[in-house]
PDB file of C-alpha atoms in Angstrom:
ATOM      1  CA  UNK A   1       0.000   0.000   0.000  1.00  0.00           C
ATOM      2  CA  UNK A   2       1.268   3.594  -1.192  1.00  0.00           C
ATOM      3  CA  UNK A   3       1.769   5.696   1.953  1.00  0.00           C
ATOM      4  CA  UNK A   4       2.784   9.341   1.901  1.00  0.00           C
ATOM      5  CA  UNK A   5       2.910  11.161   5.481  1.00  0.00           C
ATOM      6  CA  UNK A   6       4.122  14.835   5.229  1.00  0.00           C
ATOM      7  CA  UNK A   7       5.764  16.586   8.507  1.00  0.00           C
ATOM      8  CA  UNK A   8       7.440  19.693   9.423  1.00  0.00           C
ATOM      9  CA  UNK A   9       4.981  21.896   9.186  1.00  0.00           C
ATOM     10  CA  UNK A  10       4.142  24.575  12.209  1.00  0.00           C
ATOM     11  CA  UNK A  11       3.656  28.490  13.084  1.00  0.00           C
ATOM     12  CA  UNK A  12       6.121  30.815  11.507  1.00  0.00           C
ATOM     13  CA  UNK A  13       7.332  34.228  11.545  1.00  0.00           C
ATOM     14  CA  UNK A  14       7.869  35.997   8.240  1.00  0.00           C
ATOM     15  CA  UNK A  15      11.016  36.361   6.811  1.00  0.00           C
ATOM     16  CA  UNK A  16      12.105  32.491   8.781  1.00  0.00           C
ATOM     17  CA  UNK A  17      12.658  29.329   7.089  1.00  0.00           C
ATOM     18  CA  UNK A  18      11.029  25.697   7.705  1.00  0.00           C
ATOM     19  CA  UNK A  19      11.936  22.218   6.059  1.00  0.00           C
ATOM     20  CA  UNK A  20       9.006  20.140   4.931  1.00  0.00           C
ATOM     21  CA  UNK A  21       9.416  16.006   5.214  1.00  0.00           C
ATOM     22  CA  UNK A  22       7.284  13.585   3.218  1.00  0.00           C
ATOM     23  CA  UNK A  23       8.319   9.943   3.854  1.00  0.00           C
ATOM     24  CA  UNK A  24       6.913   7.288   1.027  1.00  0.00           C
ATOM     25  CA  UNK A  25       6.759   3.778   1.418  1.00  0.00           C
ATOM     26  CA  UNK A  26       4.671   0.958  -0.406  1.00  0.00           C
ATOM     27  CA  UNK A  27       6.535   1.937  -3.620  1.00  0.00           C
ATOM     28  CA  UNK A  28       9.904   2.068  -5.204  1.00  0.00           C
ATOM     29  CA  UNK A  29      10.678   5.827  -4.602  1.00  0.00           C
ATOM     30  CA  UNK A  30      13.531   5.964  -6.765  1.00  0.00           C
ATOM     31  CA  UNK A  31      11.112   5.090 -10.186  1.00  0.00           C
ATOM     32  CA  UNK A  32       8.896   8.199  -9.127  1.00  0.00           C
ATOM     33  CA  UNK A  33       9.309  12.069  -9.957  1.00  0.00           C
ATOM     34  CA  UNK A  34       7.394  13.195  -6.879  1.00  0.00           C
ATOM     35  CA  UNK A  35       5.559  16.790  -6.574  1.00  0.00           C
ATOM     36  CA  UNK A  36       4.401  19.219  -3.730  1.00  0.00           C
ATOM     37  CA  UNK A  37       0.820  20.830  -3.835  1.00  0.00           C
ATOM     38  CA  UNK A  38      -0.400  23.267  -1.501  1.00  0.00           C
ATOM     39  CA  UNK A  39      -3.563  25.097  -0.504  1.00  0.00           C
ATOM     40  CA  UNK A  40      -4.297  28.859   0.840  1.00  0.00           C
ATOM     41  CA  UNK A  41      -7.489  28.293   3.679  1.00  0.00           C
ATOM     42  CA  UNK A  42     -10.491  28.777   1.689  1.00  0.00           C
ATOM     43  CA  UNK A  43      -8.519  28.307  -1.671  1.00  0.00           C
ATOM     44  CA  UNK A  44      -7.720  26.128  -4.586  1.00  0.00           C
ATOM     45  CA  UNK A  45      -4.587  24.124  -5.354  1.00  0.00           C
ATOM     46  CA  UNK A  46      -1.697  25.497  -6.373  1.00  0.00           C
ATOM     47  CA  UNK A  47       0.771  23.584  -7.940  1.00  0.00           C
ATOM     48  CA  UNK A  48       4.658  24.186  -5.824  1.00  0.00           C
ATOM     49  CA  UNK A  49       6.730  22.381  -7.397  1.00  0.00           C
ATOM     50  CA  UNK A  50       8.473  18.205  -9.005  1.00  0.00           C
ATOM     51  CA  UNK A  51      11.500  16.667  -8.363  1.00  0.00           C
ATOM     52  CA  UNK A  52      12.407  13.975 -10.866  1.00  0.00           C
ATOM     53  CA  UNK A  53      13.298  10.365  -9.770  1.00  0.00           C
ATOM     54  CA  UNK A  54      16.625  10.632  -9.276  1.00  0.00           C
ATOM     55  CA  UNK A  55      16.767  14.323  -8.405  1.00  0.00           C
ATOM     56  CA  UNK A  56      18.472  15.578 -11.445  1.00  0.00           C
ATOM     57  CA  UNK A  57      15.760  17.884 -12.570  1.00  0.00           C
ATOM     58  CA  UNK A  58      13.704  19.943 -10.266  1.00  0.00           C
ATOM     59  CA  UNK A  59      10.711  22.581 -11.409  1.00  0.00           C
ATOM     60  CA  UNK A  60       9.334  25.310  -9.387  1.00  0.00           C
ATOM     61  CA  UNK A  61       6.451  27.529  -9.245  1.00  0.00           C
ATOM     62  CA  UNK A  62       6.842  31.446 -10.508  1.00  0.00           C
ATOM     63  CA  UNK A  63       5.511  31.968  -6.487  1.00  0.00           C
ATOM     64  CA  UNK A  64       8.112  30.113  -5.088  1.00  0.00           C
ATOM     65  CA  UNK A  65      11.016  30.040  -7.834  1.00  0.00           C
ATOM     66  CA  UNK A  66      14.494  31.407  -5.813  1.00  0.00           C
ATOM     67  CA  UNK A  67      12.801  30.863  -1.927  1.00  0.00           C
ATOM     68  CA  UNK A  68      12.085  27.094  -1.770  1.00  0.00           C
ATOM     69  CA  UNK A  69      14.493  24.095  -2.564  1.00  0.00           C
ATOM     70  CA  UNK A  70      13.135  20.917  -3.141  1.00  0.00           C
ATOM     71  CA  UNK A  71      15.297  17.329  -2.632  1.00  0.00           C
ATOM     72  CA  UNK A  72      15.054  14.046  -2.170  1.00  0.00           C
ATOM     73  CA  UNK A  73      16.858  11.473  -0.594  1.00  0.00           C
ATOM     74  CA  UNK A  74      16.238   8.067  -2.449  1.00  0.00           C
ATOM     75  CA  UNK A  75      18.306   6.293   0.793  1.00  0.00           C
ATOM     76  CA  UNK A  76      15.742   7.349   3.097  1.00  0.00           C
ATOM     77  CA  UNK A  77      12.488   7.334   0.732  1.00  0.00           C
ATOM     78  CA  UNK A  78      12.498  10.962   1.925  1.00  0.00           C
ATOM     79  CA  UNK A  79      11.310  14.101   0.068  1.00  0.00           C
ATOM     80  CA  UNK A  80      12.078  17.640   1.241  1.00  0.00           C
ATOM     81  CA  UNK A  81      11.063  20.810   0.974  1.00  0.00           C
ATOM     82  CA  UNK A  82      13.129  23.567   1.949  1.00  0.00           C
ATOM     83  CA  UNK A  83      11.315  26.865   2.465  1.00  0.00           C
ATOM     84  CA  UNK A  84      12.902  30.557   3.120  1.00  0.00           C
ATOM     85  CA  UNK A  85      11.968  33.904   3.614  1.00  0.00           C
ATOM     86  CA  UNK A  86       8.275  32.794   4.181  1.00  0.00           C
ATOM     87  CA  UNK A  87       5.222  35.203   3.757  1.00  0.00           C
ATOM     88  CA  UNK A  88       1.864  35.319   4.372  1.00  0.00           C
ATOM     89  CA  UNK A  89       1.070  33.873   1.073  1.00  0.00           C
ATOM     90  CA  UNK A  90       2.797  31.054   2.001  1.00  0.00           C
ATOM     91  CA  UNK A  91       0.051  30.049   4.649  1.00  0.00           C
ATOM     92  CA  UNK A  92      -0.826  26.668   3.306  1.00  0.00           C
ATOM     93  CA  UNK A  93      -1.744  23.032   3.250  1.00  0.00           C
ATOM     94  CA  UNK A  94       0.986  21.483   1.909  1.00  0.00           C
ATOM     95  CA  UNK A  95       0.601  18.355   0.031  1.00  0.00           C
ATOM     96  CA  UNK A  96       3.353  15.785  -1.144  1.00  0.00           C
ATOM     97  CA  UNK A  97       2.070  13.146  -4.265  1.00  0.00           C
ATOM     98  CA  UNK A  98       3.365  10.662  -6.468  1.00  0.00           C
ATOM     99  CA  UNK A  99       3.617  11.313 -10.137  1.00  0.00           C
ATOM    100  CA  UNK A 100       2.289   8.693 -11.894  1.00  0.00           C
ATOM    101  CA  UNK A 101       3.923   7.919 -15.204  1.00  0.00           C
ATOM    102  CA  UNK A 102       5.711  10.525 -17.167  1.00  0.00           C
ATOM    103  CA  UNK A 103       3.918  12.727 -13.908  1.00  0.00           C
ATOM    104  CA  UNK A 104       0.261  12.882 -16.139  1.00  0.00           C
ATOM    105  CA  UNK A 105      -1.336  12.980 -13.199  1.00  0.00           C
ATOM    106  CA  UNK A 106      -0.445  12.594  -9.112  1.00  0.00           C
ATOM    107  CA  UNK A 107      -1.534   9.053  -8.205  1.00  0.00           C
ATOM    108  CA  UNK A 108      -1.363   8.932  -4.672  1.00  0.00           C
ATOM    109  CA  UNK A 109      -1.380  11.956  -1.922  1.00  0.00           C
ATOM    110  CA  UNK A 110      -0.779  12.930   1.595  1.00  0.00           C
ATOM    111  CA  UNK A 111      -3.162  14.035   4.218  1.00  0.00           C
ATOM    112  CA  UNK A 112      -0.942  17.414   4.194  1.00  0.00           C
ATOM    113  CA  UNK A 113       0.904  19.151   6.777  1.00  0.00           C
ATOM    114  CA  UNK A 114       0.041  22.622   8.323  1.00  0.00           C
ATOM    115  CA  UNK A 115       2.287  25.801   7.355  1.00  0.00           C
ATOM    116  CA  UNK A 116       1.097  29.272   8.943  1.00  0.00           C
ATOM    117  CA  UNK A 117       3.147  32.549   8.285  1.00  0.00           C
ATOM    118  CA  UNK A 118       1.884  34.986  11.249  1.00  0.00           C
ATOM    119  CA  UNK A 119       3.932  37.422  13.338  1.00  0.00           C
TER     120      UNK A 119
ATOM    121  CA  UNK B   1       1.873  31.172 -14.853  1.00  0.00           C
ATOM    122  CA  UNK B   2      -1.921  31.480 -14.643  1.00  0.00           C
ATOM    123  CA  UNK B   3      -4.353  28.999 -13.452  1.00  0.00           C
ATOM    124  CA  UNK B   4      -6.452  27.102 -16.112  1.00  0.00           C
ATOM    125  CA  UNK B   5     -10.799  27.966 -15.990  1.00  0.00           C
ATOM    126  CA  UNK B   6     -13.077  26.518 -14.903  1.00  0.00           C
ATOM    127  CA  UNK B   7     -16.679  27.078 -13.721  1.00  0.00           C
ATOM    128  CA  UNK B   8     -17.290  27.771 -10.035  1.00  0.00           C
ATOM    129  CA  UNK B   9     -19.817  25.763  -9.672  1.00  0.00           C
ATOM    130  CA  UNK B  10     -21.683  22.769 -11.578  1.00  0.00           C
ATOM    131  CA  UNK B  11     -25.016  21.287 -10.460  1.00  0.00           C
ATOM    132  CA  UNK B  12     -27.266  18.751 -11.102  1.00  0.00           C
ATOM    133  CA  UNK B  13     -29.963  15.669 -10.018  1.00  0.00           C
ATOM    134  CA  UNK B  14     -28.992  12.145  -8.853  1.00  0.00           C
ATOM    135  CA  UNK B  15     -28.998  10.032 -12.210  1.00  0.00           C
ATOM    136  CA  UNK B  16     -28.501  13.082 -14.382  1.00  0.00           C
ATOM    137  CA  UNK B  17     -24.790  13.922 -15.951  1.00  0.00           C
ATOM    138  CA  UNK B  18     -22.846  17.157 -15.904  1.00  0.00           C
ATOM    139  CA  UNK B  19     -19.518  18.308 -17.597  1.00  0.00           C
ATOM    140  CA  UNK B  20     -16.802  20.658 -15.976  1.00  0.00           C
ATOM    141  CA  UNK B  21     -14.912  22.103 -18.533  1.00  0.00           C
ATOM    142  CA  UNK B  22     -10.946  23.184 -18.236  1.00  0.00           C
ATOM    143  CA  UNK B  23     -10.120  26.283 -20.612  1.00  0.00           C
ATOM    144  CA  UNK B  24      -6.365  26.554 -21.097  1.00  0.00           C
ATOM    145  CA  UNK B  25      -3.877  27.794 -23.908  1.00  0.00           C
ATOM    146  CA  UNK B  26      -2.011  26.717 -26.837  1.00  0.00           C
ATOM    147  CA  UNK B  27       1.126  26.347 -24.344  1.00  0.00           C
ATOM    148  CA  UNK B  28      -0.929  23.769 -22.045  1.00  0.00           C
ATOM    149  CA  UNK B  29      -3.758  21.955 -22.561  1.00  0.00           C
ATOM    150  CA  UNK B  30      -3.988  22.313 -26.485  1.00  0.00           C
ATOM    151  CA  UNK B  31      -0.273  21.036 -26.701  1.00  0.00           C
ATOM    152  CA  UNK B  32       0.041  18.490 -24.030  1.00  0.00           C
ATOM    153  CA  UNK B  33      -1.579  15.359 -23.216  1.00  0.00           C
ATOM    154  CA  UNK B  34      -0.564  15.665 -19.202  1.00  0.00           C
ATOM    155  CA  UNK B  35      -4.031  16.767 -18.209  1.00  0.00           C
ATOM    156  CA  UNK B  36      -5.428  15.060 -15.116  1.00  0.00           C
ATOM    157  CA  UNK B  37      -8.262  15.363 -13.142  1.00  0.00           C
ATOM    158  CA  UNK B  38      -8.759  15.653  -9.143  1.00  0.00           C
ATOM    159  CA  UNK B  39     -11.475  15.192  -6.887  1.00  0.00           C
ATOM    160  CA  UNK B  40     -11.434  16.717  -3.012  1.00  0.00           C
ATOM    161  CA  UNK B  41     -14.192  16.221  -0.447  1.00  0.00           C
ATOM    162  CA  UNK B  42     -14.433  18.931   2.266  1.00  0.00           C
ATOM    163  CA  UNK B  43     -11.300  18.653   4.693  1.00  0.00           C
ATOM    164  CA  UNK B  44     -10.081  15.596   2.376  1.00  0.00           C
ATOM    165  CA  UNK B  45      -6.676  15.320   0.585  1.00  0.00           C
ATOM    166  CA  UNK B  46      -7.530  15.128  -3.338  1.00  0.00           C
ATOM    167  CA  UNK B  47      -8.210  11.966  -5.101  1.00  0.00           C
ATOM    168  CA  UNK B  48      -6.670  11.483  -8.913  1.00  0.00           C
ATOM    169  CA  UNK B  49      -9.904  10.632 -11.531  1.00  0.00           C
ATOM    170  CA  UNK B  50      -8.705  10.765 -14.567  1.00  0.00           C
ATOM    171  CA  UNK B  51      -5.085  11.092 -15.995  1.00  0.00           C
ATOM    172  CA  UNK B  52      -3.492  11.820 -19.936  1.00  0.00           C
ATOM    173  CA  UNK B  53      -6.909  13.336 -20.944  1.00  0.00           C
ATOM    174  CA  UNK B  54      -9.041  10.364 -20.563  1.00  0.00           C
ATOM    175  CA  UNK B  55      -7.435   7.592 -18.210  1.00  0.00           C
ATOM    176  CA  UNK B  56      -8.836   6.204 -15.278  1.00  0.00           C
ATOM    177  CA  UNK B  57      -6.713   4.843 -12.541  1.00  0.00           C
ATOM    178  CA  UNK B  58      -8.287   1.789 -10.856  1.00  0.00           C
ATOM    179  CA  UNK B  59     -10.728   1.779  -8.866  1.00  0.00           C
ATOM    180  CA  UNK B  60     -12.602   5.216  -9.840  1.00  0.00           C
ATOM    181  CA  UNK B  61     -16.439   4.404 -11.498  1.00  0.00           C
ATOM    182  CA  UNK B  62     -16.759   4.549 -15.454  1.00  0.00           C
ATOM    183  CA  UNK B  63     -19.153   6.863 -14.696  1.00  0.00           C
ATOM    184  CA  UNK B  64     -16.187   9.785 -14.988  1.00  0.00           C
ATOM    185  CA  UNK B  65     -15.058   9.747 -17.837  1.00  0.00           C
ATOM    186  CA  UNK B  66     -12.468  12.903 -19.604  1.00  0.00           C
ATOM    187  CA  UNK B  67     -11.962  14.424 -22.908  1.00  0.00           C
ATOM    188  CA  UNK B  68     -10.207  17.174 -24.873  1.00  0.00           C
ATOM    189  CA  UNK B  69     -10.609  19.804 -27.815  1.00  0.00           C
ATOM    190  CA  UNK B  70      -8.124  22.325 -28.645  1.00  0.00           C
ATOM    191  CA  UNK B  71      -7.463  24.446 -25.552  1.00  0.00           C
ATOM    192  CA  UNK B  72     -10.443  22.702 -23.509  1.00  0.00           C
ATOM    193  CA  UNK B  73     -10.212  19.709 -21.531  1.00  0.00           C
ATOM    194  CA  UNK B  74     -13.605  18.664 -19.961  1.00  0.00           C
ATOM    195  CA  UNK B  75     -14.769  16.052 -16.970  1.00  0.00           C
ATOM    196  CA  UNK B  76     -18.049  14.417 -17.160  1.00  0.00           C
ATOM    197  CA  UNK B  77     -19.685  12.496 -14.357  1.00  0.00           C
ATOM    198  CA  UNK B  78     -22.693  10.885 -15.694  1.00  0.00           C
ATOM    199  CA  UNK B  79     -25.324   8.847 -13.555  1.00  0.00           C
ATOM    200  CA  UNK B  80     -24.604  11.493 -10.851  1.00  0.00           C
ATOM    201  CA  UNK B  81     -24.635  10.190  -7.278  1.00  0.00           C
ATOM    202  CA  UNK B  82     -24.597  12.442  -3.764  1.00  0.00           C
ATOM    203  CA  UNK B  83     -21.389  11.112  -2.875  1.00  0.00           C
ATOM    204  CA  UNK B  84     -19.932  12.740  -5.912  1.00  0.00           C
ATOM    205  CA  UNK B  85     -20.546  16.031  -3.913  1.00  0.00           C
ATOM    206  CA  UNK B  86     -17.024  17.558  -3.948  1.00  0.00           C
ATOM    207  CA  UNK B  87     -14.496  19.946  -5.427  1.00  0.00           C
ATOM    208  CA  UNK B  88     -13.005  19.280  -8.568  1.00  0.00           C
ATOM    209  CA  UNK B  89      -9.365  20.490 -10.008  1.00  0.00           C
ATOM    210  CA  UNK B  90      -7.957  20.195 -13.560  1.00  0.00           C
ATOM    211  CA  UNK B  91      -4.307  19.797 -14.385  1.00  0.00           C
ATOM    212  CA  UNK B  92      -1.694  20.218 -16.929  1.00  0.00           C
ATOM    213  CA  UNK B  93       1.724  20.076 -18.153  1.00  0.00           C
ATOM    214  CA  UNK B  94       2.825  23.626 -19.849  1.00  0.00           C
ATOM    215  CA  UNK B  95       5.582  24.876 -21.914  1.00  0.00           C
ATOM    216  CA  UNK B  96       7.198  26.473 -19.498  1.00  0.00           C
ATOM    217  CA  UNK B  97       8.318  23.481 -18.255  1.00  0.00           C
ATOM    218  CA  UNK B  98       5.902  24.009 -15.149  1.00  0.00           C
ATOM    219  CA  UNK B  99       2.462  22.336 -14.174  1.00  0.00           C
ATOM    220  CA  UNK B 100      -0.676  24.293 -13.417  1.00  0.00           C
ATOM    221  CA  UNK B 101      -3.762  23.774 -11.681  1.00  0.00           C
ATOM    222  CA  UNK B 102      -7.233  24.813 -12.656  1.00  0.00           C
ATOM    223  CA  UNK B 103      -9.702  26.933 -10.507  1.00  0.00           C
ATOM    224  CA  UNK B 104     -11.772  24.738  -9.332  1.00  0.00           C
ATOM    225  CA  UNK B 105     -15.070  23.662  -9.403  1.00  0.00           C
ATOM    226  CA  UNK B 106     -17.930  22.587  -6.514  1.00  0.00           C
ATOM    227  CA  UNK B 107     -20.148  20.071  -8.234  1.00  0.00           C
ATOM    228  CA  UNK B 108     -23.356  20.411  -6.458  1.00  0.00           C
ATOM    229  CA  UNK B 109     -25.871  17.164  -5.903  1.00  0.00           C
TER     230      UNK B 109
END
């Protein structure tokens, strides 16, 4: 069974930085390009940004392009996100998925982890 | 990068069918065939429907069912049932070398 459980998330200040874990199992992580989603309270999904299987090719929102860094670390079955100089904006569920093949679509998700940006 | 539109909301009868439509650009949808389809309940993670245009993983009802022409992709849920109450997302592949999400739309029982 496909499992995907997101962590790191918590209460910010702007301007400070936070490092978001999703740990996979159920699957062989290194065959997978693997994205993160998130969602503004109230608001639609936004798409953040995919890391390819191996790692060698990462894509990034325009929102987040230059602030967040996202890795993966095939030993562990681990995927990171690494997010600076938070704002506001960047109150969110965020949510880890698979990409399914070629990543036309995100097969399996997380149940999200909790970022809020508040002084 | 801007998001892909759809209606707000969609509504219809138990039984009936209704199509959410996905209105993109020549650098997304009407190029590439990386549109998928996502369904989220209230306070729910989303649920993939329907992947490259028209696929559906296992386990999701031939009642959904996706299509696409020229910059429009389009979901259709016929035989509607209450528990297909839910939000509803479109996706695609651009030329940018990014992904984008649609606007959403509540699909109304």
């Amino acid at each position: 069974e496909v499992q995907l459980l997101e962590s790191g998330g918590g209460l910010v200040q702007p301007g400070e930085s936070l490092r978001l874990s999703c740990a996979a199992s159920g699957f062989s992580f290194s065959d997978h390009a693997m994205t993160w989603v998130r969602q503004a309270p109230g608001k639609g999904l936004e798409w953040v940004s995919t890391i390819s299987n191996l790692g060698r090719t990462t894509l990034y929102g325009d929102s987040v392009r230059g602030r967040f860094t996202i890795s993966r670390d095939t030993s562990k079955n681990t995927l990171f996100l690494q997010m600076t100089s938070l704002t506001a904006e960047d109150t969110a569920v965020y949510y880890c998925a698979k990409c399914g093949e070629n990543c036309g679509g995100l097969d399996f998700w997380g149940q999200g982890t909790v970022v809020t940006v508040s002084s | 990068q801007s998001a892909l539109t759809q209606p707000p909301s969609v509504s219809g009868s138990p039984g009936q069918s209704v199509t959410i439509s996905c209105t993109g650009t020549s650098s997304d949808i009407g190029t590439y065939n990386r549109v998928s389809w996502y369904q989220q309940p209230p306070g729910a993670a989303p649920k993939l429907m329907i992947y490259g245009v028209s696929n559906r993983p296992s386990g999701v009802p031939d009642r959904f069912s996706g299509s696409k022409s020229g910059n429009t992709a389009s979901l259709t849920i016929s035989g509607l049932q209450a528990e297909d109450e839910a939000d509803y997302y479109c996706h695609s592949y651009t030329s940018s070398n990014t992904y984008v999400f649609g606007t959403g739309t509540k699909v109304i029982v």
